[in-house]
mmCIF file with all atom_site columns, C-alpha atoms in Angstrom:
data_model
loop_
_atom_site.group_PDB
_atom_site.id
_atom_site.type_symbol
_atom_site.label_atom_id
_atom_site.label_alt_id
_atom_site.label_comp_id
_atom_site.label_asym_id
_atom_site.label_entity_id
_atom_site.label_seq_id
_atom_site.pdbx_PDB_ins_code
_atom_site.Cartn_x
_atom_site.Cartn_y
_atom_site.Cartn_z
_atom_site.occupancy
_atom_site.B_iso_or_equiv
_atom_site.pdbx_formal_charge
_atom_site.auth_seq_id
_atom_site.auth_comp_id
_atom_site.auth_asym_id
_atom_site.auth_atom_id
_atom_site.pdbx_PDB_model_num
ATOM 1   C CA . MET M 1 1   ? -58.724 -130.638 94.973  1.00 61.00 ? 1   MET M CA 1
ATOM 2   C CA . PRO M 1 2   ? -59.242 -134.256 94.111  1.00 62.00 ? 2   PRO M CA 1
ATOM 3   C CA . ALA M 1 3   ? -62.839 -135.761 94.079  1.00 63.00 ? 3   ALA M CA 1
ATOM 4   C CA . ASN M 1 4   ? -64.017 -137.172 97.405  1.00 65.00 ? 4   ASN M CA 1
ATOM 5   C CA . THR M 1 5   ? -61.392 -135.498 99.503  1.00 64.00 ? 5   THR M CA 1
ATOM 6   C CA . TYR M 1 6   ? -63.518 -132.532 100.884 1.00 66.00 ? 6   TYR M CA 1
ATOM 7   C CA . SER M 1 7   ? -66.662 -132.372 102.937 1.00 69.00 ? 7   SER M CA 1
ATOM 8   C CA . TYR M 1 8   ? -68.035 -130.027 105.520 1.00 69.00 ? 8   TYR M CA 1
ATOM 9   C CA . THR M 1 9   ? -70.669 -129.543 108.153 1.00 75.00 ? 9   THR M CA 1
ATOM 10  C CA . GLY M 1 10  ? -71.732 -126.600 110.108 1.00 79.00 ? 10  GLY M CA 1
ATOM 11  C CA . ARG M 1 11  ? -70.452 -124.202 107.606 1.00 81.00 ? 11  ARG M CA 1
ATOM 12  C CA . THR M 1 12  ? -72.110 -121.907 105.124 1.00 86.00 ? 12  THR M CA 1
ATOM 13  C CA . PRO M 1 13  ? -71.111 -122.189 101.557 1.00 81.00 ? 13  PRO M CA 1
ATOM 14  C CA . ILE M 1 14  ? -69.237 -119.004 101.716 1.00 85.00 ? 14  ILE M CA 1
ATOM 15  C CA . ASN M 1 15  ? -67.350 -120.127 104.871 1.00 85.00 ? 15  ASN M CA 1
ATOM 16  C CA . SER M 1 16  ? -66.542 -123.326 103.138 1.00 83.00 ? 16  SER M CA 1
ATOM 17  C CA . LEU M 1 17  ? -65.031 -121.492 100.102 1.00 84.00 ? 17  LEU M CA 1
ATOM 18  C CA . GLN M 1 18  ? -62.969 -119.381 102.494 1.00 87.00 ? 18  GLN M CA 1
ATOM 19  C CA . TRP M 1 19  ? -61.723 -122.425 104.262 1.00 83.00 ? 19  TRP M CA 1
ATOM 20  C CA . ILE M 1 20  ? -60.462 -123.883 100.992 1.00 84.00 ? 20  ILE M CA 1
ATOM 21  C CA . ALA M 1 21  ? -58.838 -120.609 100.006 1.00 89.00 ? 21  ALA M CA 1
ATOM 22  C CA . GLU M 1 22  ? -57.061 -120.196 103.318 1.00 89.00 ? 22  GLU M CA 1
ATOM 23  C CA . ALA M 1 23  ? -55.608 -123.650 103.099 1.00 87.00 ? 23  ALA M CA 1
ATOM 24  C CA . ALA M 1 24  ? -53.654 -122.491 100.042 1.00 89.00 ? 24  ALA M CA 1
ATOM 25  C CA . GLY M 1 25  ? -52.741 -119.200 101.518 1.00 91.00 ? 25  GLY M CA 1
ATOM 26  C CA . GLY M 1 26  ? -55.481 -117.208 99.836  1.00 92.00 ? 26  GLY M CA 1
ATOM 27  C CA . PHE M 1 27  ? -58.844 -115.473 100.370 1.00 91.00 ? 27  PHE M CA 1
ATOM 28  C CA . ILE M 1 28  ? -62.041 -114.930 98.513  1.00 88.00 ? 28  ILE M CA 1
ATOM 29  C CA . ASN M 1 29  ? -63.276 -111.681 97.063  1.00 86.00 ? 29  ASN M CA 1
ATOM 30  C CA . ALA M 1 30  ? -66.547 -110.916 95.373  1.00 83.00 ? 30  ALA M CA 1
ATOM 31  C CA . HIS M 1 31  ? -66.667 -109.254 91.895  1.00 81.00 ? 31  HIS M CA 1
ATOM 32  C CA . MET M 1 32  ? -67.888 -105.601 92.287  1.00 78.00 ? 32  MET M CA 1
ATOM 33  C CA . SER M 1 33  ? -70.827 -105.947 89.847  1.00 79.00 ? 33  SER M CA 1
ATOM 34  C CA . GLU M 1 34  ? -71.285 -109.604 88.921  1.00 85.00 ? 34  GLU M CA 1
ATOM 35  C CA . ASP M 1 35  ? -72.304 -112.832 90.716  1.00 85.00 ? 35  ASP M CA 1
ATOM 36  C CA . ILE M 1 36  ? -68.630 -114.023 90.682  1.00 88.00 ? 36  ILE M CA 1
ATOM 37  C CA . ILE M 1 37  ? -66.426 -114.995 93.538  1.00 89.00 ? 37  ILE M CA 1
ATOM 38  C CA . HIS M 1 38  ? -62.640 -114.806 93.021  1.00 87.00 ? 38  HIS M CA 1
ATOM 39  C CA . VAL M 1 39  ? -60.098 -116.791 95.024  1.00 88.00 ? 39  VAL M CA 1
ATOM 40  C CA . LEU M 1 40  ? -56.859 -114.852 95.251  1.00 90.00 ? 40  LEU M CA 1
ATOM 41  C CA . ALA M 1 41  ? -53.511 -115.468 96.747  1.00 92.00 ? 41  ALA M CA 1
ATOM 42  C CA . ASN M 1 42  ? -52.726 -113.362 99.884  1.00 94.00 ? 42  ASN M CA 1
ATOM 43  C CA . TYR M 1 43  ? -49.225 -112.989 98.346  1.00 95.00 ? 43  TYR M CA 1
ATOM 44  C CA . PRO M 1 44  ? -49.144 -113.627 94.540  1.00 94.00 ? 44  PRO M CA 1
ATOM 45  C CA . ILE M 1 45  ? -45.642 -112.262 94.815  1.00 95.00 ? 45  ILE M CA 1
ATOM 46  C CA . PRO M 1 46  ? -43.558 -113.042 97.973  1.00 96.00 ? 46  PRO M CA 1
ATOM 47  C CA . SER M 1 47  ? -43.078 -109.898 100.000 1.00 96.00 ? 47  SER M CA 1
ATOM 48  C CA . TRP M 1 48  ? -39.305 -110.041 99.830  1.00 94.00 ? 48  TRP M CA 1
ATOM 49  C CA . GLU M 1 49  ? -39.564 -109.712 96.039  1.00 95.00 ? 49  GLU M CA 1
ATOM 50  C CA . TRP M 1 50  ? -41.871 -106.624 95.863  1.00 95.00 ? 50  TRP M CA 1
ATOM 51  C CA . ALA M 1 51  ? -39.129 -104.118 95.564  1.00 91.00 ? 51  ALA M CA 1
ATOM 52  C CA . ALA M 1 52  ? -37.894 -105.893 92.359  1.00 92.00 ? 52  ALA M CA 1
ATOM 53  C CA . GLN M 1 53  ? -41.305 -105.978 90.759  1.00 93.00 ? 53  GLN M CA 1
ATOM 54  C CA . GLU M 1 54  ? -43.065 -103.529 88.448  1.00 93.00 ? 54  GLU M CA 1
ATOM 55  C CA . PRO M 1 55  ? -46.030 -102.215 90.336  1.00 94.00 ? 55  PRO M CA 1
ATOM 56  C CA . SER M 1 56  ? -49.426 -102.192 88.760  1.00 91.00 ? 56  SER M CA 1
ATOM 57  C CA . ILE M 1 57  ? -49.787 -98.443  89.414  1.00 93.00 ? 57  ILE M CA 1
ATOM 58  C CA . SER M 1 58  ? -47.875 -95.558  90.922  1.00 94.00 ? 58  SER M CA 1
ATOM 59  C CA . LEU M 1 59  ? -49.814 -93.453  93.337  1.00 93.00 ? 59  LEU M CA 1
ATOM 60  C CA . PRO M 1 60  ? -48.592 -89.879  93.425  1.00 91.00 ? 60  PRO M CA 1
ATOM 61  C CA . ILE M 1 61  ? -48.639 -87.723  96.567  1.00 92.00 ? 61  ILE M CA 1
ATOM 62  C CA . SER M 1 62  ? -50.861 -85.159  94.849  1.00 92.00 ? 62  SER M CA 1
ATOM 63  C CA . LEU M 1 63  ? -53.766 -87.661  95.005  1.00 92.00 ? 63  LEU M CA 1
ATOM 64  C CA . ILE M 1 64  ? -53.453 -88.565  98.734  1.00 94.00 ? 64  ILE M CA 1
ATOM 65  C CA . THR M 1 65  ? -55.848 -86.660  100.848 1.00 93.00 ? 65  THR M CA 1
ATOM 66  C CA . SER M 1 66  ? -55.113 -88.375  104.194 1.00 94.00 ? 66  SER M CA 1
ATOM 67  C CA . ARG M 1 67  ? -53.076 -91.330  105.560 1.00 93.00 ? 67  ARG M CA 1
ATOM 68  C CA . SER M 1 68  ? -52.607 -93.292  108.767 1.00 94.00 ? 68  SER M CA 1
ATOM 69  C CA . ARG M 1 69  ? -49.799 -95.491  109.815 1.00 93.00 ? 69  ARG M CA 1
ATOM 70  C CA . GLY M 1 70  ? -49.621 -98.569  111.977 1.00 96.00 ? 70  GLY M CA 1
ATOM 71  C CA . ARG M 1 71  ? -46.632 -101.020 112.503 1.00 96.00 ? 71  ARG M CA 1
ATOM 72  C CA . ILE M 1 72  ? -46.156 -104.482 113.792 1.00 96.00 ? 72  ILE M CA 1
ATOM 73  C CA . ASN M 1 73  ? -43.075 -106.677 114.251 1.00 96.00 ? 73  ASN M CA 1
ATOM 74  C CA . LYS M 1 74  ? -43.562 -110.396 113.700 1.00 96.00 ? 74  LYS M CA 1
ATOM 75  C CA . PRO M 1 75  ? -40.902 -113.100 113.870 1.00 96.00 ? 75  PRO M CA 1
ATOM 76  C CA . SER M 1 76  ? -38.698 -113.120 110.678 1.00 95.00 ? 76  SER M CA 1
ATOM 77  C CA . TYR M 1 77  ? -39.182 -116.803 109.781 1.00 96.00 ? 77  TYR M CA 1
ATOM 78  C CA . ASN M 1 78  ? -37.295 -117.936 106.735 1.00 96.00 ? 78  ASN M CA 1
ATOM 79  C CA . GLY M 1 79  ? -38.648 -121.393 106.336 1.00 97.00 ? 79  GLY M CA 1
ATOM 80  C CA . VAL M 1 80  ? -41.873 -123.309 107.037 1.00 97.00 ? 80  VAL M CA 1
ATOM 81  C CA . THR M 1 81  ? -42.882 -127.028 106.798 1.00 96.00 ? 81  THR M CA 1
ATOM 82  C CA . VAL M 1 82  ? -46.329 -127.555 105.275 1.00 95.00 ? 82  VAL M CA 1
ATOM 83  C CA . TYR M 1 83  ? -48.056 -130.958 105.137 1.00 91.00 ? 83  TYR M CA 1
ATOM 84  C CA . GLY M 1 84  ? -51.368 -132.486 104.143 1.00 87.00 ? 84  GLY M CA 1
ATOM 85  C CA . GLU M 1 85  ? -53.124 -134.527 106.692 1.00 82.00 ? 85  GLU M CA 1
ATOM 86  C CA . ARG M 1 86  ? -54.813 -137.158 104.470 1.00 74.00 ? 86  ARG M CA 1
ATOM 87  C CA . GLU M 1 87  ? -53.275 -140.448 103.526 1.00 69.00 ? 87  GLU M CA 1
ATOM 88  C CA . GLY M 1 88  ? -51.037 -140.045 100.475 1.00 65.00 ? 88  GLY M CA 1
ATOM 89  C CA . SER M 1 89  ? -50.862 -136.262 100.932 1.00 68.00 ? 89  SER M CA 1
ATOM 90  C CA . ILE M 1 90  ? -47.732 -134.346 100.193 1.00 84.00 ? 90  ILE M CA 1
ATOM 91  C CA . GLY M 1 91  ? -45.639 -131.804 102.054 1.00 85.00 ? 91  GLY M CA 1
ATOM 92  C CA . ALA M 1 92  ? -43.109 -129.098 101.402 1.00 91.00 ? 92  ALA M CA 1
ATOM 93  C CA . LEU M 1 93  ? -40.300 -127.212 103.054 1.00 95.00 ? 93  LEU M CA 1
ATOM 94  C CA . VAL M 1 94  ? -40.791 -123.752 101.822 1.00 96.00 ? 94  VAL M CA 1
ATOM 95  C CA . LYS M 1 95  ? -37.749 -121.415 102.213 1.00 96.00 ? 95  LYS M CA 1
ATOM 96  C CA . ARG M 1 96  ? -37.233 -117.702 101.754 1.00 94.00 ? 96  ARG M CA 1
ATOM 97  C CA . THR M 1 97  ? -34.993 -117.189 98.777  1.00 91.00 ? 97  THR M CA 1
ATOM 98  C CA . GLY M 1 98  ? -31.302 -117.136 99.627  1.00 91.00 ? 98  GLY M CA 1
ATOM 99  C CA . THR M 1 99  ? -31.807 -118.569 103.187 1.00 93.00 ? 99  THR M CA 1
ATOM 100 C CA . SER M 1 100 ? -31.307 -121.955 104.750 1.00 93.00 ? 100 SER M CA 1
ATOM 101 C CA . GLY M 1 101 ? -35.015 -121.933 105.815 1.00 94.00 ? 101 GLY M CA 1
ATOM 102 C CA . GLY M 1 102 ? -33.903 -122.919 109.403 1.00 94.00 ? 102 GLY M CA 1
ATOM 103 C CA . TYR M 1 103 ? -35.913 -120.376 111.487 1.00 96.00 ? 103 TYR M CA 1
ATOM 104 C CA . GLN M 1 104 ? -39.360 -121.887 111.298 1.00 97.00 ? 104 GLN M CA 1
ATOM 105 C CA . PRO M 1 105 ? -42.820 -121.518 112.937 1.00 96.00 ? 105 PRO M CA 1
ATOM 106 C CA . PRO M 1 106 ? -44.597 -124.706 114.077 1.00 96.00 ? 106 PRO M CA 1
ATOM 107 C CA . MET M 1 107 ? -45.346 -127.132 111.250 1.00 95.00 ? 107 MET M CA 1
ATOM 108 C CA . ILE M 1 108 ? -48.539 -126.325 109.352 1.00 94.00 ? 108 ILE M CA 1
ATOM 109 C CA . ALA M 1 109 ? -50.917 -129.180 108.505 1.00 92.00 ? 109 ALA M CA 1
ATOM 110 C CA . SER M 1 110 ? -54.216 -129.291 106.784 1.00 89.00 ? 110 SER M CA 1
ATOM 111 C CA . ASP M 1 111 ? -56.387 -132.028 105.206 1.00 83.00 ? 111 ASP M CA 1
ATOM 112 C CA . LEU M 1 112 ? -57.009 -129.589 102.310 1.00 85.00 ? 112 LEU M CA 1
ATOM 113 C CA . ILE M 1 113 ? -53.325 -129.510 101.369 1.00 87.00 ? 113 ILE M CA 1
ATOM 114 C CA . THR M 1 114 ? -53.425 -132.229 98.543  1.00 84.00 ? 114 THR M CA 1
ATOM 115 C CA . GLU M 1 115 ? -51.102 -130.789 95.982  1.00 86.00 ? 115 GLU M CA 1
ATOM 116 C CA . GLN M 1 116 ? -47.472 -129.546 96.031  1.00 89.00 ? 116 GLN M CA 1
ATOM 117 C CA . ALA M 1 117 ? -48.505 -126.243 94.544  1.00 90.00 ? 117 ALA M CA 1
ATOM 118 C CA . VAL M 1 118 ? -51.055 -125.719 97.419  1.00 90.00 ? 118 VAL M CA 1
ATOM 119 C CA . ALA M 1 119 ? -48.338 -126.492 100.024 1.00 92.00 ? 119 ALA M CA 1
ATOM 120 C CA . ILE M 1 120 ? -45.903 -124.009 98.407  1.00 94.00 ? 120 ILE M CA 1
ATOM 121 C CA . SER M 1 121 ? -48.523 -121.224 98.056  1.00 94.00 ? 121 SER M CA 1
ATOM 122 C CA . ARG M 1 122 ? -49.398 -121.708 101.710 1.00 95.00 ? 122 ARG M CA 1
ATOM 123 C CA . GLY M 1 123 ? -45.734 -121.552 102.714 1.00 96.00 ? 123 GLY M CA 1
ATOM 124 C CA . ILE M 1 124 ? -45.079 -118.414 100.750 1.00 96.00 ? 124 ILE M CA 1
ATOM 125 C CA . SER M 1 125 ? -48.087 -116.753 102.360 1.00 96.00 ? 125 SER M CA 1
ATOM 126 C CA . ILE M 1 126 ? -46.796 -117.630 105.911 1.00 97.00 ? 126 ILE M CA 1
ATOM 127 C CA . LEU M 1 127 ? -43.237 -116.512 105.169 1.00 97.00 ? 127 LEU M CA 1
ATOM 128 C CA . SER M 1 128 ? -44.440 -113.250 103.516 1.00 97.00 ? 128 SER M CA 1
ATOM 129 C CA . ASP M 1 129 ? -46.391 -112.246 106.545 1.00 96.00 ? 129 ASP M CA 1
ATOM 130 C CA . THR M 1 130 ? -43.339 -111.926 108.781 1.00 96.00 ? 130 THR M CA 1
ATOM 131 C CA . GLY M 1 131 ? -40.864 -109.299 109.934 1.00 95.00 ? 131 GLY M CA 1
ATOM 132 C CA . ASP M 1 132 ? -41.407 -105.483 110.173 1.00 96.00 ? 132 ASP M CA 1
ATOM 133 C CA . ILE M 1 133 ? -44.707 -104.674 108.641 1.00 97.00 ? 133 ILE M CA 1
ATOM 134 C CA . GLY M 1 134 ? -46.470 -101.413 108.129 1.00 96.00 ? 134 GLY M CA 1
ATOM 135 C CA . ASN M 1 135 ? -50.190 -101.079 107.857 1.00 96.00 ? 135 ASN M CA 1
ATOM 136 C CA . ILE M 1 136 ? -50.886 -97.820  105.868 1.00 96.00 ? 136 ILE M CA 1
ATOM 137 C CA . GLY M 1 137 ? -54.288 -96.350  105.356 1.00 97.00 ? 137 GLY M CA 1
ATOM 138 C CA . ILE M 1 138 ? -54.625 -94.018  102.362 1.00 96.00 ? 138 ILE M CA 1
ATOM 139 C CA . SER M 1 139 ? -57.642 -91.911  101.261 1.00 96.00 ? 139 SER M CA 1
ATOM 140 C CA . MET M 1 140 ? -57.984 -90.328  97.877  1.00 94.00 ? 140 MET M CA 1
ATOM 141 C CA . PRO M 1 141 ? -60.594 -89.242  95.361  1.00 93.00 ? 141 PRO M CA 1
ATOM 142 C CA . LEU M 1 142 ? -61.566 -92.149  92.959  1.00 91.00 ? 142 LEU M CA 1
ATOM 143 C CA . HIS M 1 143 ? -59.633 -91.077  89.848  1.00 88.00 ? 143 HIS M CA 1
ATOM 144 C CA . GLN M 1 144 ? -60.246 -92.410  86.385  1.00 86.00 ? 144 GLN M CA 1
ATOM 145 C CA . ASP M 1 145 ? -56.581 -92.978  85.651  1.00 87.00 ? 145 ASP M CA 1
ATOM 146 C CA . ILE M 1 146 ? -56.190 -95.268  88.676  1.00 90.00 ? 146 ILE M CA 1
ATOM 147 C CA . GLY M 1 147 ? -59.582 -96.865  89.052  1.00 90.00 ? 147 GLY M CA 1
ATOM 148 C CA . VAL M 1 148 ? -60.517 -99.047  91.939  1.00 93.00 ? 148 VAL M CA 1
ATOM 149 C CA . LEU M 1 149 ? -57.429 -100.525 93.634  1.00 94.00 ? 149 LEU M CA 1
ATOM 150 C CA . LYS M 1 150 ? -58.392 -104.145 94.476  1.00 92.00 ? 150 LYS M CA 1
ATOM 151 C CA . PRO M 1 151 ? -56.841 -106.345 97.174  1.00 93.00 ? 151 PRO M CA 1
ATOM 152 C CA . SER M 1 152 ? -53.540 -108.162 96.278  1.00 93.00 ? 152 SER M CA 1
ATOM 153 C CA . THR M 1 153 ? -52.660 -105.335 93.799  1.00 94.00 ? 153 THR M CA 1
ATOM 154 C CA . LEU M 1 154 ? -48.976 -104.360 94.067  1.00 96.00 ? 154 LEU M CA 1
ATOM 155 C CA . ILE M 1 155 ? -48.663 -100.548 94.026  1.00 96.00 ? 155 ILE M CA 1
ATOM 156 C CA . GLU M 1 156 ? -45.899 -97.887  94.294  1.00 96.00 ? 156 GLU M CA 1
ATOM 157 C CA . VAL M 1 157 ? -46.746 -95.071  96.664  1.00 95.00 ? 157 VAL M CA 1
ATOM 158 C CA . ASN M 1 158 ? -45.117 -91.621  96.839  1.00 90.00 ? 158 ASN M CA 1
ATOM 159 C CA . ASP M 1 159 ? -46.192 -90.090  100.206 1.00 85.00 ? 159 ASP M CA 1
ATOM 160 C CA . GLY M 1 160 ? -43.075 -88.147  100.817 1.00 84.00 ? 160 GLY M CA 1
ATOM 161 C CA . GLU M 1 161 ? -40.919 -91.188  100.209 1.00 88.00 ? 161 GLU M CA 1
ATOM 162 C CA . GLN M 1 162 ? -41.257 -93.837  97.602  1.00 92.00 ? 162 GLN M CA 1
ATOM 163 C CA . TRP M 1 163 ? -42.103 -97.435  98.451  1.00 95.00 ? 163 TRP M CA 1
ATOM 164 C CA . VAL M 1 164 ? -43.922 -100.470 97.297  1.00 96.00 ? 164 VAL M CA 1
ATOM 165 C CA . GLY M 1 165 ? -46.735 -102.204 98.987  1.00 97.00 ? 165 GLY M CA 1
ATOM 166 C CA . MET M 1 166 ? -49.761 -104.412 98.452  1.00 97.00 ? 166 MET M CA 1
ATOM 167 C CA . VAL M 1 167 ? -53.397 -103.420 98.770  1.00 97.00 ? 167 VAL M CA 1
ATOM 168 C CA . ARG M 1 168 ? -55.166 -105.398 101.501 1.00 96.00 ? 168 ARG M CA 1
ATOM 169 C CA . GLY M 1 169 ? -58.576 -103.680 101.594 1.00 94.00 ? 169 GLY M CA 1
ATOM 170 C CA . THR M 1 170 ? -60.625 -101.197 99.663  1.00 94.00 ? 170 THR M CA 1
ATOM 171 C CA . THR M 1 171 ? -63.618 -99.034  100.646 1.00 93.00 ? 171 THR M CA 1
ATOM 172 C CA . ILE M 1 172 ? -65.459 -96.748  98.223  1.00 92.00 ? 172 ILE M CA 1
ATOM 173 C CA . THR M 1 173 ? -67.647 -94.000  99.702  1.00 92.00 ? 173 THR M CA 1
ATOM 174 C CA . GLY M 1 174 ? -69.673 -91.199  98.088  1.00 89.00 ? 174 GLY M CA 1
ATOM 175 C CA . ARG M 1 175 ? -71.091 -87.944  99.341  1.00 83.00 ? 175 ARG M CA 1
ATOM 176 C CA . LEU M 1 176 ? -72.650 -84.802  97.980  1.00 82.00 ? 176 LEU M CA 1
ATOM 177 C CA . SER M 1 177 ? -70.585 -81.708  97.998  1.00 78.00 ? 177 SER M CA 1
ATOM 178 C CA . SER M 1 178 ? -71.840 -78.280  98.934  1.00 78.00 ? 178 SER M CA 1
ATOM 179 C CA . ASN M 1 179 ? -72.920 -77.698  95.369  1.00 81.00 ? 179 ASN M CA 1
ATOM 180 C CA . ARG M 1 180 ? -74.784 -81.034  95.267  1.00 78.00 ? 180 ARG M CA 1
ATOM 181 C CA . ALA M 1 181 ? -72.077 -82.722  93.165  1.00 81.00 ? 181 ALA M CA 1
ATOM 182 C CA . LEU M 1 182 ? -71.545 -86.446  93.799  1.00 85.00 ? 182 LEU M CA 1
ATOM 183 C CA . GLU M 1 183 ? -67.898 -86.868  95.047  1.00 87.00 ? 183 GLU M CA 1
ATOM 184 C CA . ILE M 1 184 ? -66.465 -90.417  95.225  1.00 92.00 ? 184 ILE M CA 1
ATOM 185 C CA . ASP M 1 185 ? -63.506 -91.323  97.537  1.00 93.00 ? 185 ASP M CA 1
ATOM 186 C CA . GLN M 1 186 ? -61.378 -94.480  97.775  1.00 95.00 ? 186 GLN M CA 1
ATOM 187 C CA . SER M 1 187 ? -59.719 -95.633  100.984 1.00 96.00 ? 187 SER M CA 1
ATOM 188 C CA . ILE M 1 188 ? -57.222 -98.433  100.911 1.00 97.00 ? 188 ILE M CA 1
ATOM 189 C CA . ASP M 1 189 ? -55.220 -100.376 103.416 1.00 97.00 ? 189 ASP M CA 1
ATOM 190 C CA . VAL M 1 190 ? -51.738 -101.051 102.108 1.00 97.00 ? 190 VAL M CA 1
ATOM 191 C CA . GLU M 1 191 ? -49.219 -103.600 103.527 1.00 98.00 ? 191 GLU M CA 1
ATOM 192 C CA . ARG M 1 192 ? -45.604 -102.370 103.494 1.00 97.00 ? 192 ARG M CA 1
ATOM 193 C CA . HIS M 1 193 ? -42.490 -104.368 104.548 1.00 96.00 ? 193 HIS M CA 1
ATOM 194 C CA . PHE M 1 194 ? -39.697 -102.307 105.940 1.00 92.00 ? 194 PHE M CA 1
ATOM 195 C CA . ASP M 1 195 ? -37.143 -105.092 106.223 1.00 75.00 ? 195 ASP M CA 1
ATOM 196 C CA . LYS M 1 196 ? -37.777 -106.713 102.788 1.00 52.00 ? 196 LYS M CA 1
ATOM 197 C CA . GLY M 1 197 ? -37.420 -103.784 100.322 1.00 42.00 ? 197 GLY M CA 1
#
């Protein structure tokens, strides 16, 4: 972001960082053990390209202890126009690969969109969050071969069928078993796209 283009009032510093990240189609995520805040893309890979990617990890059915399923249908937009609101700002028509980009939501405008890359990233985020989307909750023991599955990680899941999704949220819990051993579980929320592979 260029100097002297951003100011805020009535926001906490963390709200301000989130505001900047959201303008580019992203979010903030704290490091698990250090005083570091990461800014991550909501969709580092467009959702329609997930099936063609090599996932970071493959999750076998043998590790899954429970799962839940939700589903939502959103408009299947294939294009979006994104513009900056400041003088001299740029804009972009972002299209889903292989489409005309003609089915669009209302134009997106933000005074924080000051670079072409920001406009494109925001557009990809909007277009990726469309269509027939599953919200899958998965619980499993925390396993050393898999580690903590962090948000924005692309994973392959085998829960009776094989599919690719992106981790959206992670919760780690611990408990004492009947023999007083510490057992640590990991619960993840995974986004799955049924109409995009």
